Amino acid sequence: MVVKLREYGIADPDEIYWFKSSIHRGRPEPLDLHLGMFLPTLLTQATLEQQDRFFMPAWNLEIIGTYAQTEMGHGTHLRGLETTATYDPATQEFILNSPTVTSIKWWPGGLGKTSNYAIVLAQLYTQGQCKGLHAFIVPIRQLGTHDPLPGITVGDIGPKFGYDEMDNGYLKMDNFRIPRDNMLMKYAKVEPDGTYVKPLSDKLTYGTMVFIRSHIVGDSARSLSRACTIAIRYSSVRHQSELKPGEPEPQILDYQTQQYKLFPLLATAYAFHFVGAYMKQTYHRITGDINQGDLSELPELHALTAGLKAFTSWTANAGIEECRMACGGHGYSRCSGLPDIYVTFTPSCTYEGENTVMMLQTARFLIKSYTQVSSGQLVSGMVSYLNDLSGQHIQPQQVAARPTTVHINDPASLVEAYKLRASRLVEAAAKNLQAELNRRKNQEDAWNRTSVDLVRASEAHCHYVVVKLFTTQLSEINDAAVHAVMNNLCLLYALYGISKHTGDFLQAGILTDAQVTQVYQRVKELLAAIRPNAVALVDAFDFHDNHLGSVLGRYDGNIYENMFEWAKKSPLNKTEVHESFHKHLKPMQSKL
């Protein structure tokens, strides 16, 4: 793969990410963090001089790097990381230490046995003051011999739930010294005398995480799309039971209950594809602005990537498991491909920011935006709907309780309904937070006691963003037949979401009881409307059989013969009589 990267001249972080995914079919491998985080961090956080020193050796695999942030005792709470980098002006070096057992770096991919360098996140101390978390380029193994360097203790953390191909590792540093210019200094720096020069924004240091989170949204779409492809193709081949006595067994995809399991997930996969494309474009646009010195949209980029990373990965993770169960007993076999998709994808709910914490980070941005609007300021971007709240000063009703007419067959009208729901939940969370503050006078305690409301508000905001982006995409489809099919998918996604959160829409007065009844009925009608195109819709994802990795999801539908062939290749079938018979069963039987 690396030879091909060089041959095709692929150096852009995005292109590396996509090329790696296509070559390895979504499977993890030890160079993932080198290609997906180490190289991109050098490109985005290093000075030009540092890039000259480190990038080409890393590109040529003389340096193989990983990204060491998570510790045994801390993960998403970055301010709690304990690894220290103390500047020594006498030698112009940083002294790196893992002062406690909980400060040992834990989980970085490729760290266990593959990497010889790591970008280490550590608390920077200079002139007797802690300046917070910063990134350092740290050699950990001797080039040539690959032996750990003196002061470095490194190894593999052992078996995991999945990711068997990846050598996730640990790293302990004891008074390990690196040169001053091994600190990534594009934004923040330490002068030779120890003077600290702070960045324009602390969030600039987290650029790599924002990059990866934006990609996780796309990964959610692809992983859910693969699972839907397998389950829907299998459901069109599998025949079971009777719909009408005496007639042939129908395809299980003809059962409404099967459609209700799978078609909302199919709609979700399409929705997430559009959101992933939007996040990619937005990330590049805003990072371009940042490079020009415009940091105005950085807070929303951070909040949006955090929230959508959590929203899409939670939904996709549950959806993959739903697809597995929809395939019955065969879904539990690894030949289905679904167990591998699940165990490979499910860590994304935790890495690069545990999802609940991500939702709470988004909530901080939402509450800040709400506070700005309440003080008479206008907000922009995806939270601009909060500007309507300014009307409450002259109109006593809550914004989400104002009369509105929702047309359940109009995606644009459903966007308004989701917007009102988000407004209502953000407003409710903000008011509950203020009430807790009034009672307790302690910001941290009040935040904790409102955190369930805050997560609900963030989820509602993210749900609104997804519905809005899906609906916006419809206007770009010119083919009438395709538009009709995609319109049905969009309606199903939006209405199914309403059916699962009816309490929010009823409590806020957005929908009436009668409309909720109509929503339930319309969802069932859309299942029937989507059924004729269901297989074509998953075929449109264009997964090659080799990439899909599933006997059940084969494009040619030849499932049973290939399942039998797959089973015959089991290692237990290498001999007709397994050695355990002679070693254990036969001696035991002879004693009976």
PDB file of C-alpha atoms in Angstrom, residues 185-310:
ATOM      1  CA  MET A 185       5.256  24.807  17.247  1.00  0.00           C
ATOM      2  CA  LYS A 186       3.073  25.961  14.379  1.00  0.00           C
ATOM      3  CA  TYR A 187       0.653  27.667  16.777  1.00  0.00           C
ATOM      4  CA  ALA A 188       2.237  27.684  20.257  1.00  0.00           C
ATOM      5  CA  LYS A 189       5.944  27.741  21.047  1.00  0.00           C
ATOM      6  CA  VAL A 190       8.547  27.862  23.794  1.00  0.00           C
ATOM      7  CA  GLU A 191      11.471  30.209  23.211  1.00  0.00           C
ATOM      8  CA  PRO A 192      15.030  29.061  24.085  1.00  0.00           C
ATOM      9  CA  ASP A 193      14.875  30.972  27.385  1.00  0.00           C
ATOM     10  CA  GLY A 194      11.586  29.245  28.328  1.00  0.00           C
ATOM     11  CA  THR A 195       9.242  32.077  27.393  1.00  0.00           C
ATOM     12  CA  TYR A 196       5.884  30.670  26.308  1.00  0.00           C
ATOM     13  CA  VAL A 197       4.139  32.064  23.220  1.00  0.00           C
ATOM     14  CA  LYS A 198       0.486  31.090  23.310  1.00  0.00           C
ATOM     15  CA  PRO A 199      -1.600  30.189  20.224  1.00  0.00           C
ATOM     16  CA  LEU A 200      -4.437  32.336  18.871  1.00  0.00           C
ATOM     17  CA  SER A 201      -6.838  29.687  20.181  1.00  0.00           C
ATOM     18  CA  ASP A 202      -6.333  26.679  22.446  1.00  0.00           C
ATOM     19  CA  LYS A 203      -8.570  24.653  20.138  1.00  0.00           C
ATOM     20  CA  LEU A 204      -5.987  24.896  17.343  1.00  0.00           C
ATOM     21  CA  THR A 205      -3.962  22.268  19.210  1.00  0.00           C
ATOM     22  CA  TYR A 206      -6.810  19.778  18.724  1.00  0.00           C
ATOM     23  CA  GLY A 207      -6.833  20.008  14.927  1.00  0.00           C
ATOM     24  CA  THR A 208      -6.030  16.335  14.403  1.00  0.00           C
ATOM     25  CA  MET A 209      -8.930  15.244  16.613  1.00  0.00           C
ATOM     26  CA  VAL A 210     -11.354  17.501  14.735  1.00  0.00           C
ATOM     27  CA  PHE A 211     -10.068  16.044  11.454  1.00  0.00           C
ATOM     28  CA  ILE A 212     -10.609  12.466  12.635  1.00  0.00           C
ATOM     29  CA  ARG A 213     -14.030  13.226  14.126  1.00  0.00           C
ATOM     30  CA  SER A 214     -15.193  14.683  10.828  1.00  0.00           C
ATOM     31  CA  HIS A 215     -14.100  11.452   9.143  1.00  0.00           C
ATOM     32  CA  ILE A 216     -15.896   9.279  11.716  1.00  0.00           C
ATOM     33  CA  VAL A 217     -19.169  10.777  10.443  1.00  0.00           C
ATOM     34  CA  GLY A 218     -18.345   9.393   6.991  1.00  0.00           C
ATOM     35  CA  ASP A 219     -17.199   6.104   8.502  1.00  0.00           C
ATOM     36  CA  SER A 220     -20.568   5.824  10.264  1.00  0.00           C
ATOM     37  CA  ALA A 221     -22.291   6.151   6.906  1.00  0.00           C
ATOM     38  CA  ARG A 222     -20.064   3.571   5.218  1.00  0.00           C
ATOM     39  CA  SER A 223     -20.241   1.010   8.016  1.00  0.00           C
ATOM     40  CA  LEU A 224     -24.020   1.290   8.294  1.00  0.00           C
ATOM     41  CA  SER A 225     -24.290   1.136   4.482  1.00  0.00           C
ATOM     42  CA  ARG A 226     -22.303  -2.117   4.429  1.00  0.00           C
ATOM     43  CA  ALA A 227     -24.521  -3.623   7.126  1.00  0.00           C
ATOM     44  CA  CYS A 228     -27.696  -2.526   5.309  1.00  0.00           C
ATOM     45  CA  THR A 229     -26.396  -3.930   2.037  1.00  0.00           C
ATOM     46  CA  ILE A 230     -25.815  -7.337   3.627  1.00  0.00           C
ATOM     47  CA  ALA A 231     -29.110  -7.459   5.518  1.00  0.00           C
ATOM     48  CA  ILE A 232     -31.307  -6.208   2.666  1.00  0.00           C
ATOM     49  CA  ARG A 233     -29.709  -8.432   0.020  1.00  0.00           C
ATOM     50  CA  TYR A 234     -29.980 -11.433   2.321  1.00  0.00           C
ATOM     51  CA  SER A 235     -33.594 -10.566   3.115  1.00  0.00           C
ATOM     52  CA  SER A 236     -34.399 -10.583  -0.582  1.00  0.00           C
ATOM     53  CA  VAL A 237     -32.919 -14.092  -0.994  1.00  0.00           C
ATOM     54  CA  ARG A 238     -34.099 -15.683   2.239  1.00  0.00           C
ATOM     55  CA  HIS A 239     -37.596 -17.241   2.091  1.00  0.00           C
ATOM     56  CA  GLN A 240     -39.413 -18.108   5.283  1.00  0.00           C
ATOM     57  CA  SER A 241     -42.860 -19.038   6.656  1.00  0.00           C
ATOM     58  CA  GLU A 242     -46.133 -18.124   4.950  1.00  0.00           C
ATOM     59  CA  LEU A 243     -47.971 -14.916   4.266  1.00  0.00           C
ATOM     60  CA  LYS A 244     -50.849 -16.795   2.687  1.00  0.00           C
ATOM     61  CA  PRO A 245     -51.584 -20.486   3.349  1.00  0.00           C
ATOM     62  CA  GLY A 246     -50.611 -22.766   0.499  1.00  0.00           C
ATOM     63  CA  GLU A 247     -48.527 -20.174  -1.342  1.00  0.00           C
ATOM     64  CA  PRO A 248     -44.711 -20.321  -1.676  1.00  0.00           C
ATOM     65  CA  GLU A 249     -42.650 -18.944   1.178  1.00  0.00           C
ATOM     66  CA  PRO A 250     -42.145 -15.204   0.611  1.00  0.00           C
ATOM     67  CA  GLN A 251     -38.913 -13.253   0.742  1.00  0.00           C
ATOM     68  CA  ILE A 252     -38.509 -12.092   4.328  1.00  0.00           C
ATOM     69  CA  LEU A 253     -38.076  -8.574   2.955  1.00  0.00           C
ATOM     70  CA  ASP A 254     -41.808  -8.682   2.132  1.00  0.00           C
ATOM     71  CA  TYR A 255     -42.682  -8.795   5.842  1.00  0.00           C
ATOM     72  CA  GLN A 256     -43.528  -5.352   7.145  1.00  0.00           C
ATOM     73  CA  THR A 257     -41.707  -6.053  10.399  1.00  0.00           C
ATOM     74  CA  GLN A 258     -38.480  -6.756   8.454  1.00  0.00           C
ATOM     75  CA  GLN A 259     -38.954  -3.582   6.445  1.00  0.00           C
ATOM     76  CA  TYR A 260     -39.507  -1.639   9.670  1.00  0.00           C
ATOM     77  CA  LYS A 261     -36.183  -2.940  10.988  1.00  0.00           C
ATOM     78  CA  LEU A 262     -34.154  -2.243   7.872  1.00  0.00           C
ATOM     79  CA  PHE A 263     -35.598   0.588   5.778  1.00  0.00           C
ATOM     80  CA  PRO A 264     -35.228   3.343   8.403  1.00  0.00           C
ATOM     81  CA  LEU A 265     -31.583   2.249   8.710  1.00  0.00           C
ATOM     82  CA  LEU A 266     -31.237   2.418   4.925  1.00  0.00           C
ATOM     83  CA  ALA A 267     -32.623   5.962   5.012  1.00  0.00           C
ATOM     84  CA  THR A 268     -30.227   6.774   7.853  1.00  0.00           C
ATOM     85  CA  ALA A 269     -27.262   5.485   5.862  1.00  0.00           C
ATOM     86  CA  TYR A 270     -28.136   7.825   2.997  1.00  0.00           C
ATOM     87  CA  ALA A 271     -28.663  10.717   5.401  1.00  0.00           C
ATOM     88  CA  PHE A 272     -25.263  10.118   7.002  1.00  0.00           C
ATOM     89  CA  HIS A 273     -23.591   9.994   3.581  1.00  0.00           C
ATOM     90  CA  PHE A 274     -24.825  13.516   2.889  1.00  0.00           C
ATOM     91  CA  VAL A 275     -23.818  14.682   6.364  1.00  0.00           C
ATOM     92  CA  GLY A 276     -20.362  13.138   5.936  1.00  0.00           C
ATOM     93  CA  ALA A 277     -19.870  15.000   2.652  1.00  0.00           C
ATOM     94  CA  TYR A 278     -21.010  18.227   4.297  1.00  0.00           C
ATOM     95  CA  MET A 279     -18.622  17.739   7.231  1.00  0.00           C
ATOM     96  CA  LYS A 280     -15.706  17.123   4.890  1.00  0.00           C
ATOM     97  CA  GLN A 281     -16.456  20.305   2.923  1.00  0.00           C
ATOM     98  CA  THR A 282     -17.020  22.332   6.086  1.00  0.00           C
ATOM     99  CA  TYR A 283     -13.805  21.098   7.698  1.00  0.00           C
ATOM    100  CA  HIS A 284     -11.736  22.098   4.664  1.00  0.00           C
ATOM    101  CA  ARG A 285     -13.487  25.463   4.304  1.00  0.00           C
ATOM    102  CA  ILE A 286     -13.024  26.445   7.940  1.00  0.00           C
ATOM    103  CA  THR A 287      -9.446  25.146   8.174  1.00  0.00           C
ATOM    104  CA  GLY A 288      -8.722  27.238   5.085  1.00  0.00           C
ATOM    105  CA  ASP A 289     -10.115  30.265   6.908  1.00  0.00           C
ATOM    106  CA  ILE A 290      -8.022  29.382   9.978  1.00  0.00           C
ATOM    107  CA  ASN A 291      -4.871  29.299   7.853  1.00  0.00           C
ATOM    108  CA  GLN A 292      -5.787  32.831   6.756  1.00  0.00           C
ATOM    109  CA  GLY A 293      -6.103  33.901  10.391  1.00  0.00           C
ATOM    110  CA  ASP A 294      -9.917  33.770  10.582  1.00  0.00           C
ATOM    111  CA  LEU A 295     -10.880  31.705  13.651  1.00  0.00           C
ATOM    112  CA  SER A 296     -14.486  32.886  13.869  1.00  0.00           C
ATOM    113  CA  GLU A 297     -16.030  29.555  12.875  1.00  0.00           C
ATOM    114  CA  LEU A 298     -13.642  27.337  14.857  1.00  0.00           C
ATOM    115  CA  PRO A 299     -15.968  26.998  17.898  1.00  0.00           C
ATOM    116  CA  GLU A 300     -18.857  25.762  15.738  1.00  0.00           C
ATOM    117  CA  LEU A 301     -16.571  23.394  13.818  1.00  0.00           C
ATOM    118  CA  HIS A 302     -15.411  21.903  17.114  1.00  0.00           C
ATOM    119  CA  ALA A 303     -18.993  21.604  18.423  1.00  0.00           C
ATOM    120  CA  LEU A 304     -20.418  20.238  15.179  1.00  0.00           C
ATOM    121  CA  THR A 305     -17.729  17.575  14.708  1.00  0.00           C
ATOM    122  CA  ALA A 306     -18.057  16.517  18.360  1.00  0.00           C
ATOM    123  CA  GLY A 307     -21.853  16.253  18.278  1.00  0.00           C
ATOM    124  CA  LEU A 308     -22.200  14.628  14.867  1.00  0.00           C
ATOM    125  CA  LYS A 309     -19.376  12.198  15.626  1.00  0.00           C
ATOM    126  CA  ALA A 310     -21.369  11.028  18.651  1.00  0.00           C
TER     127      ALA A 310
END
